[in-house]
mmCIF file of C-alpha atoms in Angstrom:
data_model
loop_
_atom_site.group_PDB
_atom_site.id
_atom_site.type_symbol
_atom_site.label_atom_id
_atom_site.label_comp_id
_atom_site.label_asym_id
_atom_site.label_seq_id
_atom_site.Cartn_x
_atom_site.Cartn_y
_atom_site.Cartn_z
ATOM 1 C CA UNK A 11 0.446 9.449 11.823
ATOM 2 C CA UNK A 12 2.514 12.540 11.261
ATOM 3 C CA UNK A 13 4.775 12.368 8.232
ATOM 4 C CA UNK A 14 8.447 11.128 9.587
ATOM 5 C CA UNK A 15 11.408 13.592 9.833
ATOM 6 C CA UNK A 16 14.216 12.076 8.345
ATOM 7 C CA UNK A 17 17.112 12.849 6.347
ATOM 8 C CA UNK A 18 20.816 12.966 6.558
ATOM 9 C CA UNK A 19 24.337 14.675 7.142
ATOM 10 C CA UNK A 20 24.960 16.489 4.085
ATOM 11 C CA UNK A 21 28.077 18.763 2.741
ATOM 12 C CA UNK A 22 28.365 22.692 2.218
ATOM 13 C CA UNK A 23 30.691 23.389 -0.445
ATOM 14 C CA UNK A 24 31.549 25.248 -3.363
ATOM 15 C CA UNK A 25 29.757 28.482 -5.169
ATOM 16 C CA UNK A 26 26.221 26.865 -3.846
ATOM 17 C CA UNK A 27 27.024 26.249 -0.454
ATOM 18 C CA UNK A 28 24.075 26.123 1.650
ATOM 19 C CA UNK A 29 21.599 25.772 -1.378
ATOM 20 C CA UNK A 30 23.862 22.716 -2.696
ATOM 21 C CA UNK A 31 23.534 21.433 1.098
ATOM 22 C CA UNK A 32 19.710 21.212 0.781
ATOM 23 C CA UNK A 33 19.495 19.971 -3.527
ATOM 24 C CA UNK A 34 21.902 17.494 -2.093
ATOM 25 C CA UNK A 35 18.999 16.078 0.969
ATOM 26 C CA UNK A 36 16.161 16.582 -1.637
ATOM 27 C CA UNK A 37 17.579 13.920 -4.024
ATOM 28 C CA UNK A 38 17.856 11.946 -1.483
ATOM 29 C CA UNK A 39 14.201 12.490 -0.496
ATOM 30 C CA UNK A 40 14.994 13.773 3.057
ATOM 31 C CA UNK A 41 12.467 16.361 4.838
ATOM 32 C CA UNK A 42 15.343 17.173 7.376
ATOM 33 C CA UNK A 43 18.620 17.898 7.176
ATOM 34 C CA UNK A 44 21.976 18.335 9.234
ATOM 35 C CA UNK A 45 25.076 20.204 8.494
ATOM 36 C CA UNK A 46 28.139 21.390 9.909
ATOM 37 C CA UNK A 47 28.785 25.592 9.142
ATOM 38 C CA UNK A 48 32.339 24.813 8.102
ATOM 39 C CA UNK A 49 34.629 21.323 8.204
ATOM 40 C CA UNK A 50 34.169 19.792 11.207
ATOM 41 C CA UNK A 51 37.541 19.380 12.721
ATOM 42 C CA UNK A 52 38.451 23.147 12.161
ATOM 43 C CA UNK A 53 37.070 26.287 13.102
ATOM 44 C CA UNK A 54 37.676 27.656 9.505
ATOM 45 C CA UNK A 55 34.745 29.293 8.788
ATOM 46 C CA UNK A 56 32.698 31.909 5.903
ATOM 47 C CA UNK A 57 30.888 34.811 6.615
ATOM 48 C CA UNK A 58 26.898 34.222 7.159
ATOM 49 C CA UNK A 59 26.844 36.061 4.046
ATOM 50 C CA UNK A 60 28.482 33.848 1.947
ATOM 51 C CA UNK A 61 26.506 31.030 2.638
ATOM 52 C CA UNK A 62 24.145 31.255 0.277
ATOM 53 C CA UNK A 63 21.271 31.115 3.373
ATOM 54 C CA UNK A 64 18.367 33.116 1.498
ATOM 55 C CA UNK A 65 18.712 30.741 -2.032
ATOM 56 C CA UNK A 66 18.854 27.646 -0.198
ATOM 57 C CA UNK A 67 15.964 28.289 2.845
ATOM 58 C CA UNK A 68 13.821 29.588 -0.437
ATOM 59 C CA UNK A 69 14.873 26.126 -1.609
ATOM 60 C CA UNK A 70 14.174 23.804 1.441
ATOM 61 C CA UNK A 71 10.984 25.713 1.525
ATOM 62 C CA UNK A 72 9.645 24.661 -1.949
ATOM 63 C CA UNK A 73 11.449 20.860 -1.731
ATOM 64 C CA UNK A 74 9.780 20.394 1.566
ATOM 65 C CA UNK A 75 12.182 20.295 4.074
ATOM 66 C CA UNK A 76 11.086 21.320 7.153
ATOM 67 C CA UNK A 77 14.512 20.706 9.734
ATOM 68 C CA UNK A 78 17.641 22.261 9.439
ATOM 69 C CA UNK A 79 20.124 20.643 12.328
ATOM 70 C CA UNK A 80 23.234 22.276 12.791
ATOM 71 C CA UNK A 81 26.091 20.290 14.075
ATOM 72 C CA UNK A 82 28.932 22.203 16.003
ATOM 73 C CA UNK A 83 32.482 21.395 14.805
ATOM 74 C CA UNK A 84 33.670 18.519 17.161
ATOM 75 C CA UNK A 85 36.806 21.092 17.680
ATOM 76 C CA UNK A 86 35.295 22.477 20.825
ATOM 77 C CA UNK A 87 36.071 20.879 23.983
ATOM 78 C CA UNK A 88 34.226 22.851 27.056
ATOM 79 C CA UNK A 89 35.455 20.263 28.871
ATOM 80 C CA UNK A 90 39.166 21.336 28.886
ATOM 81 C CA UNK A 91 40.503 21.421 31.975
ATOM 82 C CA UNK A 92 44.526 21.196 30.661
ATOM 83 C CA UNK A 93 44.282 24.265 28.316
ATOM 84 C CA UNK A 94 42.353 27.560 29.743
ATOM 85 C CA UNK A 95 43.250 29.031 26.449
ATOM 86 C CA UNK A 96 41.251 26.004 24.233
ATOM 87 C CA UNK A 97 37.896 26.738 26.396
ATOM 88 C CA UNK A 98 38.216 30.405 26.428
ATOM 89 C CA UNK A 99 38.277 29.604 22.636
ATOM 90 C CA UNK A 100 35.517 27.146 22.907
ATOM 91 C CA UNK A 101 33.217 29.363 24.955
ATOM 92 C CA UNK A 102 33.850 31.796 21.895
ATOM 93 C CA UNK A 103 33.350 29.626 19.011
ATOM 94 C CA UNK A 104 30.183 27.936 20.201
ATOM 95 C CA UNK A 105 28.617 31.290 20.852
ATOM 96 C CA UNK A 106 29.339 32.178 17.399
ATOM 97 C CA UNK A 107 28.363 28.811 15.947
ATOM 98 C CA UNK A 108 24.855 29.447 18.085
ATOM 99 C CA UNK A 109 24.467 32.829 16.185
ATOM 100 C CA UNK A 110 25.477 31.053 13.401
ATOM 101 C CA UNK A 111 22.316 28.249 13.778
ATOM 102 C CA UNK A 112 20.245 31.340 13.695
ATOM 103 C CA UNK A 113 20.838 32.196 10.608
ATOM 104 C CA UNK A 114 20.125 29.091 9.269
ATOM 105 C CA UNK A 115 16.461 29.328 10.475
ATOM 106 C CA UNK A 116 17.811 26.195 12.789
ATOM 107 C CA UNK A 117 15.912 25.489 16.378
ATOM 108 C CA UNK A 118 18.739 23.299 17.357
ATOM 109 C CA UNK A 119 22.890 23.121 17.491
ATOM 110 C CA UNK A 120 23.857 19.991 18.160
ATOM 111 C CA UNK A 121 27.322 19.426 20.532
ATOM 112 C CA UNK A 122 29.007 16.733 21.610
ATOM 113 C CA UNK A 123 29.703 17.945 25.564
ATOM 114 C CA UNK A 124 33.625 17.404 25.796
ATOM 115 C CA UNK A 125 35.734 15.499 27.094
ATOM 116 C CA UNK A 126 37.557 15.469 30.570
ATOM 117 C CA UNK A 127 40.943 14.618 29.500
ATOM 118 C CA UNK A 128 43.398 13.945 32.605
ATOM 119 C CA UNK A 129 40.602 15.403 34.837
ATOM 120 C CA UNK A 130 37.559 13.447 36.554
ATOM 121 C CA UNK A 131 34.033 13.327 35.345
ATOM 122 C CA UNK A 132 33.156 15.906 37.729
ATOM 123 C CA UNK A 133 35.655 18.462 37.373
ATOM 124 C CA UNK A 134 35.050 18.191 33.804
ATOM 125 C CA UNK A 135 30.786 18.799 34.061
ATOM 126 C CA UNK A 136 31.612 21.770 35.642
ATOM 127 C CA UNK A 137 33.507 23.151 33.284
ATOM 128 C CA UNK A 138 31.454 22.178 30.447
ATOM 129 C CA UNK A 139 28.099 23.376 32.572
ATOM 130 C CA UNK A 140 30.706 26.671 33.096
ATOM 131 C CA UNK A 141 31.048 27.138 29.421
ATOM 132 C CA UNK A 142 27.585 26.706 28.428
ATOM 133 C CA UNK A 143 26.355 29.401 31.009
ATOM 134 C CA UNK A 144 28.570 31.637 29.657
ATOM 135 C CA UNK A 145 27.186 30.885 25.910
ATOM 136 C CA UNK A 146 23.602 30.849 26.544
ATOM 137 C CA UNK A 147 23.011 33.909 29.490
ATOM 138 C CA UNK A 148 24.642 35.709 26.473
ATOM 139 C CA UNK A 149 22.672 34.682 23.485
ATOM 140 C CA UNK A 150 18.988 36.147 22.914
ATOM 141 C CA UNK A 151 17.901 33.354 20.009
ATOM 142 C CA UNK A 152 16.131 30.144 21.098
ATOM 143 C CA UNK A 153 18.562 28.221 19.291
ATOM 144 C CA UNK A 154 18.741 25.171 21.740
ATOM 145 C CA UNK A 155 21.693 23.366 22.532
ATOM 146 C CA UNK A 156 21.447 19.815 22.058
ATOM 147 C CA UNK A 157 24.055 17.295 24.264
ATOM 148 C CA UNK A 158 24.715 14.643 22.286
ATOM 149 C CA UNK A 159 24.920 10.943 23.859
ATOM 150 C CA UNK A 160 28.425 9.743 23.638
ATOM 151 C CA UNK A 161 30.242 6.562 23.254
ATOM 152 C CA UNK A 162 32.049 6.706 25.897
ATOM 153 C CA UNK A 163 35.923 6.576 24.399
ATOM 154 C CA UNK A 164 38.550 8.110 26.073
ATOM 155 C CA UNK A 165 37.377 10.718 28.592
ATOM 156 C CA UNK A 166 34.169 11.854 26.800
ATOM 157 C CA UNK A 167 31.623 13.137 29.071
ATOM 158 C CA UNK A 168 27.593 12.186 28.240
ATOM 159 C CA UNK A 169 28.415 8.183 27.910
ATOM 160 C CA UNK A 170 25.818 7.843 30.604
ATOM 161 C CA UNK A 171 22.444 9.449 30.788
ATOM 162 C CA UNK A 172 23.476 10.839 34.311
ATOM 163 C CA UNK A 173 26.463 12.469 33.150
ATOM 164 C CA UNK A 174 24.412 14.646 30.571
ATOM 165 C CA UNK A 175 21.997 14.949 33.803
ATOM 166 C CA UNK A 176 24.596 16.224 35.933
ATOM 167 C CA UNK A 177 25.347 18.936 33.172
ATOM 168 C CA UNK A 178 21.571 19.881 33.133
ATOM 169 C CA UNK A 179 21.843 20.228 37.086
ATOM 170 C CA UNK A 180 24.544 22.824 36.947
ATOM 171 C CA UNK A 181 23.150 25.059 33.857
ATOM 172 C CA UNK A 182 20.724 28.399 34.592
ATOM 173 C CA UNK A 183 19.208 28.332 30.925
ATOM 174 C CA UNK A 184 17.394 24.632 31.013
ATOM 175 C CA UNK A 185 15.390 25.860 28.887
ATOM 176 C CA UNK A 186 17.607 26.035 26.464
ATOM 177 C CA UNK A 187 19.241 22.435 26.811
ATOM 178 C CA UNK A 188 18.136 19.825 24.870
ATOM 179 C CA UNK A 189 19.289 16.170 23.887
ATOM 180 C CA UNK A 190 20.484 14.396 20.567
ATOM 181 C CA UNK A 191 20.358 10.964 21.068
ATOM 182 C CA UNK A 192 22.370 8.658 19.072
ATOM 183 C CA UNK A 193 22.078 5.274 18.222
ATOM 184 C CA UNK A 194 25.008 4.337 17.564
ATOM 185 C CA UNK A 195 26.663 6.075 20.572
ATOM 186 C CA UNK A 196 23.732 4.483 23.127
ATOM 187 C CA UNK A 197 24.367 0.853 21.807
ATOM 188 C CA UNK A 198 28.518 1.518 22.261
ATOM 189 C CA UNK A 199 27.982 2.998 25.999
ATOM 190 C CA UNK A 200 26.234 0.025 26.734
ATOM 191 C CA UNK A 201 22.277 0.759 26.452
ATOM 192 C CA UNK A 202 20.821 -2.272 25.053
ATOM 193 C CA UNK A 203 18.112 -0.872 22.719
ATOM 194 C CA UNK A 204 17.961 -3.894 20.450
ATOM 195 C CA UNK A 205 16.773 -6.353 23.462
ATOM 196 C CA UNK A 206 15.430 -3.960 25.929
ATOM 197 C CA UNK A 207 14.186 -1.054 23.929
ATOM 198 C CA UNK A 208 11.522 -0.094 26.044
ATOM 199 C CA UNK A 209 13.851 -0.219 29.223
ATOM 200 C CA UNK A 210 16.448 2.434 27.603
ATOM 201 C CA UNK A 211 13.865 4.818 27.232
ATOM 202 C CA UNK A 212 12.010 4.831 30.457
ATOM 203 C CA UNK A 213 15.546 5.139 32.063
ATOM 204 C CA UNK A 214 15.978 8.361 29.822
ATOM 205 C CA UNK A 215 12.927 9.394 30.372
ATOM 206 C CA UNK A 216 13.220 9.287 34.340
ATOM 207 C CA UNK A 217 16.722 11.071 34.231
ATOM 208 C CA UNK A 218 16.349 13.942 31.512
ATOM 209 C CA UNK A 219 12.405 13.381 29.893
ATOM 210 C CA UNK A 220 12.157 12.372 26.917
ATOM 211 C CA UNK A 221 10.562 15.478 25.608
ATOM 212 C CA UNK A 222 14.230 16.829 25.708
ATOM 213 C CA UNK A 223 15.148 14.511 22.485
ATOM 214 C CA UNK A 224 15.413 17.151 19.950
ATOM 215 C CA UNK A 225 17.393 15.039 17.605
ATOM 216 C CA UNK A 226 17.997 11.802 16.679
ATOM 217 C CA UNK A 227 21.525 10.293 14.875
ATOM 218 C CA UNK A 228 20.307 7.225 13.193
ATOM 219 C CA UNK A 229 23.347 4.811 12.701
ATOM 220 C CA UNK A 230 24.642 0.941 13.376
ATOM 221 C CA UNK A 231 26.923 0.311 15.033
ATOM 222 C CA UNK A 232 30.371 -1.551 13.999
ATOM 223 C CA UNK A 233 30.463 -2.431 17.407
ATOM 224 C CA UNK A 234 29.175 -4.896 20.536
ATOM 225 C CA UNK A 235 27.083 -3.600 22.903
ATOM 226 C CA UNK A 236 29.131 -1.865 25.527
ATOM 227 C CA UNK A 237 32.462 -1.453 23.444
ATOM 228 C CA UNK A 238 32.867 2.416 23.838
ATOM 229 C CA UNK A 239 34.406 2.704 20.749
ATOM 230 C CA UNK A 240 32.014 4.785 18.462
ATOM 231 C CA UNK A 241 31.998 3.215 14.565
ATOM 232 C CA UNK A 242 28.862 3.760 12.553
ATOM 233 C CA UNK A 243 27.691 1.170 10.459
ATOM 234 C CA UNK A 244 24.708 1.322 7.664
ATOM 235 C CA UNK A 245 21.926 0.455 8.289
ATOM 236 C CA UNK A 246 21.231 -3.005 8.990
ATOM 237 C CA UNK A 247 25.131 -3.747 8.782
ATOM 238 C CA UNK A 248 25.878 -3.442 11.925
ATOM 239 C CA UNK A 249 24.414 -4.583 15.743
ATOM 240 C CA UNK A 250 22.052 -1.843 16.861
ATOM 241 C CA UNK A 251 20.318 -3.518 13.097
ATOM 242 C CA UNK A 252 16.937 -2.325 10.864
ATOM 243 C CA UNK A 253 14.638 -3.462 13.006
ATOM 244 C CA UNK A 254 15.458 -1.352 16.176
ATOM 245 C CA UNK A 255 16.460 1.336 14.069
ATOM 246 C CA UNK A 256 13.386 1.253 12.300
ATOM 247 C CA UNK A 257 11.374 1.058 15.810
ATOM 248 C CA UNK A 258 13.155 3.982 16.389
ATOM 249 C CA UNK A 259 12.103 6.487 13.659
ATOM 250 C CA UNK A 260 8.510 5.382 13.698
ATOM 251 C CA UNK A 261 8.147 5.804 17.096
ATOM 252 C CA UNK A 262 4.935 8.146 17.618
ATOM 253 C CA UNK A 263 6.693 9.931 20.617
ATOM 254 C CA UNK A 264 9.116 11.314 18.505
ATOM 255 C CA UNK A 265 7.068 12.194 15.762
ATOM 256 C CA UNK A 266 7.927 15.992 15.684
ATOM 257 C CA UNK A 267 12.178 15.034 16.413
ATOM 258 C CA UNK A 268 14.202 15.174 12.840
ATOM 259 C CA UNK A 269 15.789 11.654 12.683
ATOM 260 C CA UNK A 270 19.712 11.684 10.872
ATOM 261 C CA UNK A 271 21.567 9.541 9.223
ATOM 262 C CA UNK A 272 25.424 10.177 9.691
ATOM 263 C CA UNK A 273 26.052 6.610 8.203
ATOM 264 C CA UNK A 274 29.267 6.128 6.191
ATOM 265 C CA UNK A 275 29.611 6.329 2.170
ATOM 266 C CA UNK A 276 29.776 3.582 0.279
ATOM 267 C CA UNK A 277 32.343 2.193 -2.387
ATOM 268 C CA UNK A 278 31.954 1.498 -6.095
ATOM 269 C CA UNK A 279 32.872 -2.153 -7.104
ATOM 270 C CA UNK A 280 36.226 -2.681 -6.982
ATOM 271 C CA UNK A 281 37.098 0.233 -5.527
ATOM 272 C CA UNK A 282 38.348 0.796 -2.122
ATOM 273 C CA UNK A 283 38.021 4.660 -1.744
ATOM 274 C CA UNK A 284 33.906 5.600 -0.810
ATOM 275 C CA UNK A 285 32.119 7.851 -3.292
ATOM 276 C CA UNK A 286 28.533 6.714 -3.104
ATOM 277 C CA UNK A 287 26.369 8.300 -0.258
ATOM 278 C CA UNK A 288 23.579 5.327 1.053
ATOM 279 C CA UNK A 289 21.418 7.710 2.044
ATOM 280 C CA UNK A 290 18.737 7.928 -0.492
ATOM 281 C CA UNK A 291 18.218 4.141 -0.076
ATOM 282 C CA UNK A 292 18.545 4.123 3.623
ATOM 283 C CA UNK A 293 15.699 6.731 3.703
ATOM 284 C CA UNK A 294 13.363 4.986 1.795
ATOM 285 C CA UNK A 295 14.149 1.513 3.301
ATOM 286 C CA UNK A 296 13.539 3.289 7.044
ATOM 287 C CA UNK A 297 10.643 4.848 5.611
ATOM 288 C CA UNK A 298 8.628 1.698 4.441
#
C-alpha cells in the first residue's frame, strides 16, 4: 500500500510566508498540504517573489511533503450573471491565481464553481463553463482546475454531481478539469456516504470518473444528511463520522489523491475564542 497523502489547510503569513506554510504541515506530520496565495475572502495579494517559494519548496522537499494544493480565494464567482464587471474580474483573478499555482510547483487549483445568484442553474453553467474557457485556452501550465463539490446553499452551482457534469460538457480544455471532492459538502447535498458509500461513488464514477478526483477535503459535518448548509465538524464530531472518513483516505483508488483537512480549530479550556489547530491529532488518528 502506497504511503497516504494527507495533511491540512495551513496559513501563509508573516516574514516566512510560504516556508512557515510548510514548517507549519510538517509539525503536524502532513505529506500534503493546501493553502490559499493570499486571505481567502480578498483578492489582496504579494508578489510571487515575496513568497518565500524557493526556501519553503527546498523545505517541503527535505520534510517530505510531496502535495502542494492551492485553494482559489472563494472571492471569485464565474457564475455572476448580475455583475459583468465581478466576472470580468473573476476571469482575471483566476488566471492569475492559475499562474500563481505554478509557482508553487502545484498540479492543482482548487475552485469552488460559483454561484447562480437570481439566475437558473443553467444560465449560470454557462457562464462559469464561459469563464473557465477563457482562463484555461489562455494558460500554457498544466495546473488543473479542480471543481469543488458544493453544499448546495443558496444558489451554489456543483451541489449535484450533474451540475459539475454539465460544466465539464461545455469546457474545450477537459483535460484540464478536475474534481475536489468534499466530504463534508457531499454529506450536506445529500450523498449518503456513511450508509451507502459504495453507491456515492459508482454514481460519481458514471457521471465524471473517478479518476478526475484530484483532491479530497476531509471534514464532518455539523450537519444531517441533505441540510445544504455547509459546517465542518472534526473529525468524528460530526455525522459524515471516523469511520467513513477513515474509509475514505485509505481507499486504494485514491491512493495517489492528497486528502485535506479544512476542519475547524479548537479552544483552550475555558476559553471560547479557538487557538489550537486539531490537525496533528486528526492526522495521526486517520492514519492508524
Amino acid at each position: 500500500m502506497a504511503e497516504i497523502l494527507l495533511g491540512s489547510h495551513v496559513g501563509m503569513s508573516g516574514k516566512e510566508m510560504f516556508l512557515g506554510s510548510v514548517k507549519e504541515a510538517a509539525e503536524y506530520g502532513a505529506n500534503a498540504l493546501m493553502v490559499y496565495t493570499g486571505a481567502p475572502q480578498n483578492t489582496r495579494r504579494k508578489e510571487i517573489k515575496d513568497l518565500n517559494l524557493e526556501a519553503g519548496l527546498a523545505y517541503a522537499d527535505k520534510a517530505g511533503i510531496k502535495e502542494i494544493v492551492i485553494h482559489a480565494p472563494y472571492i471569485i464567482n464565474l457564475g455572476n450573471m448580475e455583475k459583468p464587471e465581478m466576472f470580468d474580474f473573476g476571469v482575471e483573478f483566476l488566471a492569475k491565481e492559475v499562474k500563481r499555482a505554478a509557482a508553487f510547483h502545484s498540479k492543482v487549483l482548487v475552485l469552488h464553481p460559483g454561484s447562480s445568484l437570481s439566475a437558473g442553474v443553467e444560465e449560470a453553467v454557462e457562464q462559469i463553463a464561459k469563464g473557465l474557457n477563457l482562463v484555461l485556452d489562455a494558460d500554457d501550465s498544466n495546473v488543473r482546475i479542480a471543481l469543488e463539490t458544493m453544499a448546495g446553499k443558496g444558489s451554489e452551482v456543483g451541489r449535484t454531481f450533474e451540475e459539475l457534469r454539465m460544466i465539464y460538457d461545455k469546457v474545450d480544455r477537459k483535460d484540464r478539469l478536475r474534481v475536489c471532492f468534499d466530504t463534508c459538502h457531499v454529506n450536506d447535498a445529500g450523498y449518503d456516504l456513511v450508509n451507502d458509500y459504495e453507491g456515492v461513488l459508482a454514481q460519481l464514477d458514471k457521471i465524471l470518473g473517478l479518476d478526475q478526483i484530484a483532491v479530497i477535503h476531509v471534514n464532518d459535518s455539523l450537519n444531517p444528511l441533505g441540510a445544504h448548509k455547509d459546517r465542518h465538524a472534526n473529525i468524528g464530531q460530526g455525522t459524515v463520522g471516523y469511520e467513513t472518513l477513515h474509509r475514505i483516505v485509505h481507499d486504494e483508488r485514491f491512493a495517489e489523491v492528497p486528502k485535506i483537512l479544512e476542519t475547524p480549530w479548537l479552544c483552550a479550556e475555558g476559553e471560547t475564542k479557538k487557538t489550537i489547530p486539531p490537525y496533528k491529532q486528526e492526522i495521526a488518528w486517520l492514519k492508524a
